[in-house]
Amino acid sequence: SQQGEEDPQALSIQEGENATMNCSYKTSINNLQWYRQNSGRGLVHLILIRSNEREKHSGRLRVTLDTSKKSSSLLITASRAADTASYFCATSPSVGFQKLVFGTGTRLLVSP
Amino acid sequence: SAVISQKPSRDICQRGTSLTIQCQVDSQVTMMFWYRQQPGQSLTLIATANQGSEATYESGFVIDKFPISRPNLTFSTLTVSNMSPEDSSIYLCSVERASSYEQYFGPGTRLTVT
């Protein structure tokens, strides 16, 4: 399977703490995207990082990419109860780059 | 981002029947994608649909089971044929925003097969 792996599978933290999720993938990529999914609903696009970028920020989100290790991380700072969701990374391969290959996901629970 | 709608939002179907899911986008897009998310799992690409040509299916998915139509640049349908309980999943369509590589997803169709 070409599916990426995410860890941890589940993460439970208190409001105000930071949450870090990691994603590893197997093939060369054009870009990597992070998504949030609340309770089995549609996916919300969070951020895209290209293969020639190492770090990207958007509000409370920070994404890093290490193509030599084929890995990425998503950091959510000062987490809120509303951040409770599943988070997925998805890679777009270098060839056929419009397809997305999703990771296994991390379930984040932020308690008040 | 594109505004994407799907119909129906959910359905409960009998084994052996078929269901057609519609995906409508508010702007013209070249490629549309159909994904499946089985219960508690991640997303898997079913097929890529280009307007005016046959869809391209991923390994493990076949046209007889998941026929796709793409009649114009804003609309596509996915049919789940001869359903079994194993087809119970969320089905999502997505499109890529022009020149950005960002993919945006519809709200999904939650299918339960009894």
mmCIF file of C-alpha atoms in Angstrom:
data_model
loop_
_atom_site.group_PDB
_atom_site.id
_atom_site.type_symbol
_atom_site.label_atom_id
_atom_site.label_comp_id
_atom_site.label_asym_id
_atom_site.label_seq_id
_atom_site.Cartn_x
_atom_site.Cartn_y
_atom_site.Cartn_z
ATOM 1 C CA SER A 1 0.000 0.000 0.000
ATOM 2 C CA GLN A 2 1.190 3.520 -0.751
ATOM 3 C CA GLN A 3 -0.749 4.957 2.154
ATOM 4 C CA GLY A 4 1.210 7.132 4.547
ATOM 5 C CA GLU A 5 1.391 6.623 8.254
ATOM 6 C CA GLU A 6 0.485 9.120 10.927
ATOM 7 C CA ASP A 7 1.349 9.122 14.555
ATOM 8 C CA PRO A 8 0.091 9.187 17.081
ATOM 9 C CA GLN A 9 -3.149 7.456 16.104
ATOM 10 C CA ALA A 10 -4.858 9.308 18.928
ATOM 11 C CA LEU A 11 -3.885 12.302 21.011
ATOM 12 C CA SER A 12 -5.624 13.696 24.080
ATOM 13 C CA ILE A 13 -4.643 17.089 25.481
ATOM 14 C CA GLN A 14 -6.018 19.996 27.517
ATOM 15 C CA GLU A 15 -7.097 23.300 26.082
ATOM 16 C CA GLY A 16 -4.198 25.688 25.742
ATOM 17 C CA GLU A 17 -1.629 22.948 25.134
ATOM 18 C CA ASN A 18 0.083 22.369 21.816
ATOM 19 C CA ALA A 19 -0.685 19.343 19.645
ATOM 20 C CA THR A 20 1.853 17.796 17.282
ATOM 21 C CA MET A 21 0.978 15.205 14.669
ATOM 22 C CA ASN A 22 3.460 13.454 12.426
ATOM 23 C CA CYS A 23 3.090 12.045 8.944
ATOM 24 C CA SER A 24 5.435 9.745 7.056
ATOM 25 C CA TYR A 25 5.107 8.824 3.399
ATOM 26 C CA LYS A 26 6.773 6.512 0.928
ATOM 27 C CA THR A 27 7.270 8.123 -2.478
ATOM 28 C CA SER A 28 8.592 11.379 -3.925
ATOM 29 C CA ILE A 29 6.022 14.122 -3.698
ATOM 30 C CA ASN A 30 4.963 17.325 -5.423
ATOM 31 C CA ASN A 31 3.224 18.628 -2.300
ATOM 32 C CA LEU A 32 1.691 17.567 1.011
ATOM 33 C CA GLN A 33 -1.647 18.782 2.343
ATOM 34 C CA TRP A 34 -3.228 18.633 5.780
ATOM 35 C CA TYR A 35 -6.946 18.246 6.363
ATOM 36 C CA ARG A 36 -9.309 18.267 9.318
ATOM 37 C CA GLN A 37 -12.438 16.113 9.557
ATOM 38 C CA ASN A 38 -15.068 16.573 12.220
ATOM 39 C CA SER A 39 -17.143 13.524 13.169
ATOM 40 C CA GLY A 40 -17.069 11.816 9.769
ATOM 41 C CA ARG A 41 -18.134 14.899 7.846
ATOM 42 C CA GLY A 42 -16.407 16.462 4.861
ATOM 43 C CA LEU A 43 -12.748 17.377 4.908
ATOM 44 C CA VAL A 44 -11.596 20.915 5.582
ATOM 45 C CA HIS A 45 -8.405 21.948 3.825
ATOM 46 C CA LEU A 46 -5.894 23.370 6.310
ATOM 47 C CA ILE A 47 -2.618 23.958 4.540
ATOM 48 C CA LEU A 48 -0.512 22.884 1.573
ATOM 49 C CA ILE A 49 3.269 22.725 1.635
ATOM 50 C CA ARG A 50 5.237 22.201 -1.557
ATOM 51 C CA SER A 51 8.182 19.838 -1.847
ATOM 52 C CA ASN A 52 10.642 22.755 -2.060
ATOM 53 C CA GLU A 53 9.330 24.343 1.149
ATOM 54 C CA ARG A 54 10.458 23.406 4.656
ATOM 55 C CA GLU A 55 8.022 25.256 6.874
ATOM 56 C CA LYS A 56 4.698 27.017 6.529
ATOM 57 C CA HIS A 57 2.413 28.855 8.929
ATOM 58 C CA SER A 58 -1.281 29.614 8.924
ATOM 59 C CA GLY A 59 -2.763 31.155 12.056
ATOM 60 C CA ARG A 60 -2.207 28.658 14.903
ATOM 61 C CA LEU A 61 -0.954 26.012 12.483
ATOM 62 C CA ARG A 62 2.671 25.282 11.693
ATOM 63 C CA VAL A 63 3.635 22.642 9.174
ATOM 64 C CA THR A 64 7.114 21.342 8.498
ATOM 65 C CA LEU A 65 8.316 19.113 5.713
ATOM 66 C CA ASP A 66 11.501 17.043 5.549
ATOM 67 C CA THR A 67 11.694 15.402 2.136
ATOM 68 C CA SER A 68 14.944 13.614 2.997
ATOM 69 C CA LYS A 69 13.109 11.766 5.765
ATOM 70 C CA LYS A 70 9.817 11.663 3.881
ATOM 71 C CA SER A 71 8.010 13.153 6.825
ATOM 72 C CA SER A 72 5.894 16.121 7.845
ATOM 73 C CA SER A 73 4.517 17.459 11.073
ATOM 74 C CA LEU A 74 1.499 19.573 11.949
ATOM 75 C CA LEU A 75 1.650 21.692 15.085
ATOM 76 C CA ILE A 76 -1.494 23.277 16.492
ATOM 77 C CA THR A 77 -0.626 25.857 19.115
ATOM 78 C CA ALA A 78 -2.852 26.959 22.005
ATOM 79 C CA SER A 79 -5.409 24.278 21.189
ATOM 80 C CA ARG A 80 -9.137 24.756 21.729
ATOM 81 C CA ALA A 81 -11.978 22.321 22.292
ATOM 82 C CA ALA A 82 -13.153 23.170 18.757
ATOM 83 C CA ASP A 83 -9.914 21.666 17.402
ATOM 84 C CA THR A 84 -11.208 18.223 18.388
ATOM 85 C CA ALA A 85 -11.281 16.304 15.094
ATOM 86 C CA SER A 86 -9.389 13.818 12.977
ATOM 87 C CA TYR A 87 -6.424 15.181 11.064
ATOM 88 C CA PHE A 88 -5.124 13.664 7.858
ATOM 89 C CA CYS A 89 -2.064 14.302 5.775
ATOM 90 C CA ALA A 90 -2.316 13.680 2.047
ATOM 91 C CA THR A 91 0.550 13.518 -0.393
ATOM 92 C CA SER A 92 0.492 14.391 -4.043
ATOM 93 C CA PRO A 93 3.054 12.270 -5.878
ATOM 94 C CA SER A 94 5.609 13.752 -8.238
ATOM 95 C CA VAL A 95 4.122 11.810 -11.131
ATOM 96 C CA GLY A 96 0.361 11.967 -11.532
ATOM 97 C CA PHE A 97 0.511 14.719 -8.995
ATOM 98 C CA GLN A 98 -3.159 15.549 -8.893
ATOM 99 C CA LYS A 99 -3.975 12.379 -7.012
ATOM 100 C CA LEU A 100 -3.889 12.434 -3.241
ATOM 101 C CA VAL A 101 -2.691 9.560 -1.082
ATOM 102 C CA PHE A 102 -3.982 9.908 2.451
ATOM 103 C CA GLY A 103 -2.339 8.984 5.701
ATOM 104 C CA THR A 104 -4.021 6.926 8.380
ATOM 105 C CA GLY A 105 -5.073 9.971 10.412
ATOM 106 C CA THR A 106 -4.703 11.222 13.979
ATOM 107 C CA ARG A 107 -7.740 11.601 16.259
ATOM 108 C CA LEU A 108 -7.238 14.678 18.420
ATOM 109 C CA LEU A 109 -9.304 15.254 21.560
ATOM 110 C CA VAL A 110 -8.965 18.626 23.265
ATOM 111 C CA SER A 111 -10.597 18.745 26.665
ATOM 112 C CA PRO A 112 -11.796 22.017 28.228
ATOM 113 C CA SER B 1 -11.907 27.695 -2.404
ATOM 114 C CA ALA B 2 -14.537 25.993 -4.574
ATOM 115 C CA VAL B 3 -18.041 25.411 -3.257
ATOM 116 C CA ILE B 4 -18.902 21.750 -3.678
ATOM 117 C CA SER B 5 -22.237 20.132 -2.945
ATOM 118 C CA GLN B 6 -23.195 16.477 -2.889
ATOM 119 C CA LYS B 7 -26.543 14.737 -3.032
ATOM 120 C CA PRO B 8 -27.761 12.826 -1.161
ATOM 121 C CA SER B 9 -26.033 13.670 2.115
ATOM 122 C CA ARG B 10 -26.885 10.217 3.423
ATOM 123 C CA ASP B 11 -28.892 7.172 2.452
ATOM 124 C CA ILE B 12 -29.772 3.738 3.694
ATOM 125 C CA CYS B 13 -30.048 1.202 0.893
ATOM 126 C CA GLN B 14 -30.928 -2.430 0.487
ATOM 127 C CA ARG B 15 -28.394 -5.011 -0.566
ATOM 128 C CA GLY B 16 -28.342 -5.541 -4.333
ATOM 129 C CA THR B 17 -29.606 -2.081 -5.261
ATOM 130 C CA SER B 18 -27.677 0.854 -6.733
ATOM 131 C CA LEU B 19 -27.258 4.449 -5.625
ATOM 132 C CA THR B 20 -26.144 7.419 -7.698
ATOM 133 C CA ILE B 21 -24.323 10.229 -5.902
ATOM 134 C CA GLN B 22 -24.182 13.672 -7.445
ATOM 135 C CA CYS B 23 -21.387 16.206 -7.103
ATOM 136 C CA GLN B 24 -21.855 19.832 -8.174
ATOM 137 C CA VAL B 25 -19.131 22.489 -8.212
ATOM 138 C CA ASP B 26 -19.688 26.234 -8.419
ATOM 139 C CA SER B 27 -16.943 26.741 -10.996
ATOM 140 C CA GLN B 28 -15.564 24.891 -13.989
ATOM 141 C CA VAL B 29 -12.869 22.357 -13.168
ATOM 142 C CA THR B 30 -10.903 20.028 -15.370
ATOM 143 C CA MET B 31 -10.623 17.070 -13.036
ATOM 144 C CA MET B 32 -12.919 15.753 -10.355
ATOM 145 C CA PHE B 33 -12.023 12.985 -7.954
ATOM 146 C CA TRP B 34 -14.074 10.406 -6.087
ATOM 147 C CA TYR B 35 -12.904 8.981 -2.767
ATOM 148 C CA ARG B 36 -14.229 6.374 -0.374
ATOM 149 C CA GLN B 37 -13.824 6.428 3.385
ATOM 150 C CA GLN B 38 -14.759 3.190 5.062
ATOM 151 C CA PRO B 39 -15.856 3.322 8.726
ATOM 152 C CA GLY B 40 -13.013 4.421 10.964
ATOM 153 C CA GLN B 41 -10.580 4.490 8.053
ATOM 154 C CA SER B 42 -8.755 7.006 5.921
ATOM 155 C CA LEU B 43 -9.686 8.057 2.396
ATOM 156 C CA THR B 44 -8.943 6.006 -0.698
ATOM 157 C CA LEU B 45 -9.149 7.341 -4.237
ATOM 158 C CA ILE B 46 -11.685 5.492 -6.382
ATOM 159 C CA ALA B 47 -11.254 7.267 -9.702
ATOM 160 C CA THR B 48 -10.418 10.477 -11.489
ATOM 161 C CA ALA B 49 -13.053 11.947 -13.811
ATOM 162 C CA ASN B 50 -12.211 14.199 -16.729
ATOM 163 C CA GLN B 51 -14.915 15.882 -18.734
ATOM 164 C CA GLY B 52 -15.483 14.169 -22.059
ATOM 165 C CA SER B 53 -13.468 11.050 -21.381
ATOM 166 C CA GLU B 54 -13.780 7.847 -19.419
ATOM 167 C CA ALA B 55 -12.833 7.930 -15.783
ATOM 168 C CA THR B 56 -9.508 6.494 -14.678
ATOM 169 C CA TYR B 57 -9.919 3.931 -11.912
ATOM 170 C CA GLU B 58 -7.450 3.067 -9.169
ATOM 171 C CA SER B 59 -6.347 -0.453 -8.417
ATOM 172 C CA GLY B 60 -9.136 -2.375 -6.728
ATOM 173 C CA PHE B 61 -11.966 -0.332 -8.238
ATOM 174 C CA VAL B 62 -13.757 -1.218 -11.481
ATOM 175 C CA ILE B 63 -16.141 0.606 -13.766
ATOM 176 C CA ASP B 64 -18.872 -2.036 -13.509
ATOM 177 C CA LYS B 65 -19.065 -1.510 -9.767
ATOM 178 C CA PHE B 66 -18.496 2.259 -9.677
ATOM 179 C CA PRO B 67 -19.602 3.805 -12.991
ATOM 180 C CA ILE B 68 -18.870 7.513 -13.214
ATOM 181 C CA SER B 69 -20.287 10.186 -15.467
ATOM 182 C CA ARG B 70 -18.791 13.602 -16.159
ATOM 183 C CA PRO B 71 -21.139 15.348 -18.572
ATOM 184 C CA ASN B 72 -19.743 18.866 -18.090
ATOM 185 C CA LEU B 73 -17.107 20.861 -16.226
ATOM 186 C CA THR B 74 -19.168 21.432 -13.072
ATOM 187 C CA PHE B 75 -20.897 18.111 -12.460
ATOM 188 C CA SER B 76 -20.171 14.430 -11.930
ATOM 189 C CA THR B 77 -21.972 11.362 -10.650
ATOM 190 C CA LEU B 78 -20.725 8.193 -9.013
ATOM 191 C CA THR B 79 -22.941 5.125 -8.937
ATOM 192 C CA VAL B 80 -22.402 2.374 -6.406
ATOM 193 C CA SER B 81 -23.840 -0.716 -8.086
ATOM 194 C CA ASN B 82 -25.177 -3.977 -6.730
ATOM 195 C CA MET B 83 -24.435 -2.843 -3.209
ATOM 196 C CA SER B 84 -23.394 -5.041 -0.323
ATOM 197 C CA PRO B 85 -22.862 -4.101 3.339
ATOM 198 C CA GLU B 86 -19.129 -3.770 2.586
ATOM 199 C CA ASP B 87 -19.982 -0.713 0.470
ATOM 200 C CA SER B 88 -21.147 1.147 3.576
ATOM 201 C CA SER B 89 -18.845 4.168 3.572
ATOM 202 C CA ILE B 90 -18.654 7.883 3.145
ATOM 203 C CA TYR B 91 -18.191 8.824 -0.507
ATOM 204 C CA LEU B 92 -16.583 12.184 -1.225
ATOM 205 C CA CYS B 93 -15.884 14.120 -4.371
ATOM 206 C CA SER B 94 -13.104 16.655 -4.654
ATOM 207 C CA VAL B 95 -11.723 19.197 -7.083
ATOM 208 C CA GLU B 96 -8.422 20.933 -7.428
ATOM 209 C CA ARG B 97 -8.282 24.705 -7.254
ATOM 210 C CA ALA B 98 -6.798 26.017 -10.463
ATOM 211 C CA SER B 99 -3.028 26.616 -10.390
ATOM 212 C CA SER B 100 -2.667 25.865 -6.689
ATOM 213 C CA TYR B 101 -2.703 22.045 -6.296
ATOM 214 C CA GLU B 102 -5.021 22.485 -3.328
ATOM 215 C CA GLN B 103 -7.857 19.940 -3.338
ATOM 216 C CA TYR B 104 -11.202 20.757 -1.827
ATOM 217 C CA PHE B 105 -13.792 18.240 -0.793
ATOM 218 C CA GLY B 106 -17.520 18.056 -0.827
ATOM 219 C CA PRO B 107 -19.441 17.323 2.395
ATOM 220 C CA GLY B 108 -19.645 13.622 1.580
ATOM 221 C CA THR B 109 -22.445 11.091 1.184
ATOM 222 C CA ARG B 110 -22.833 8.645 4.056
ATOM 223 C CA LEU B 111 -24.071 5.347 2.657
ATOM 224 C CA THR B 112 -25.340 2.486 4.776
ATOM 225 C CA VAL B 113 -26.185 -0.797 3.074
ATOM 226 C CA THR B 114 -28.397 -3.241 4.953
#
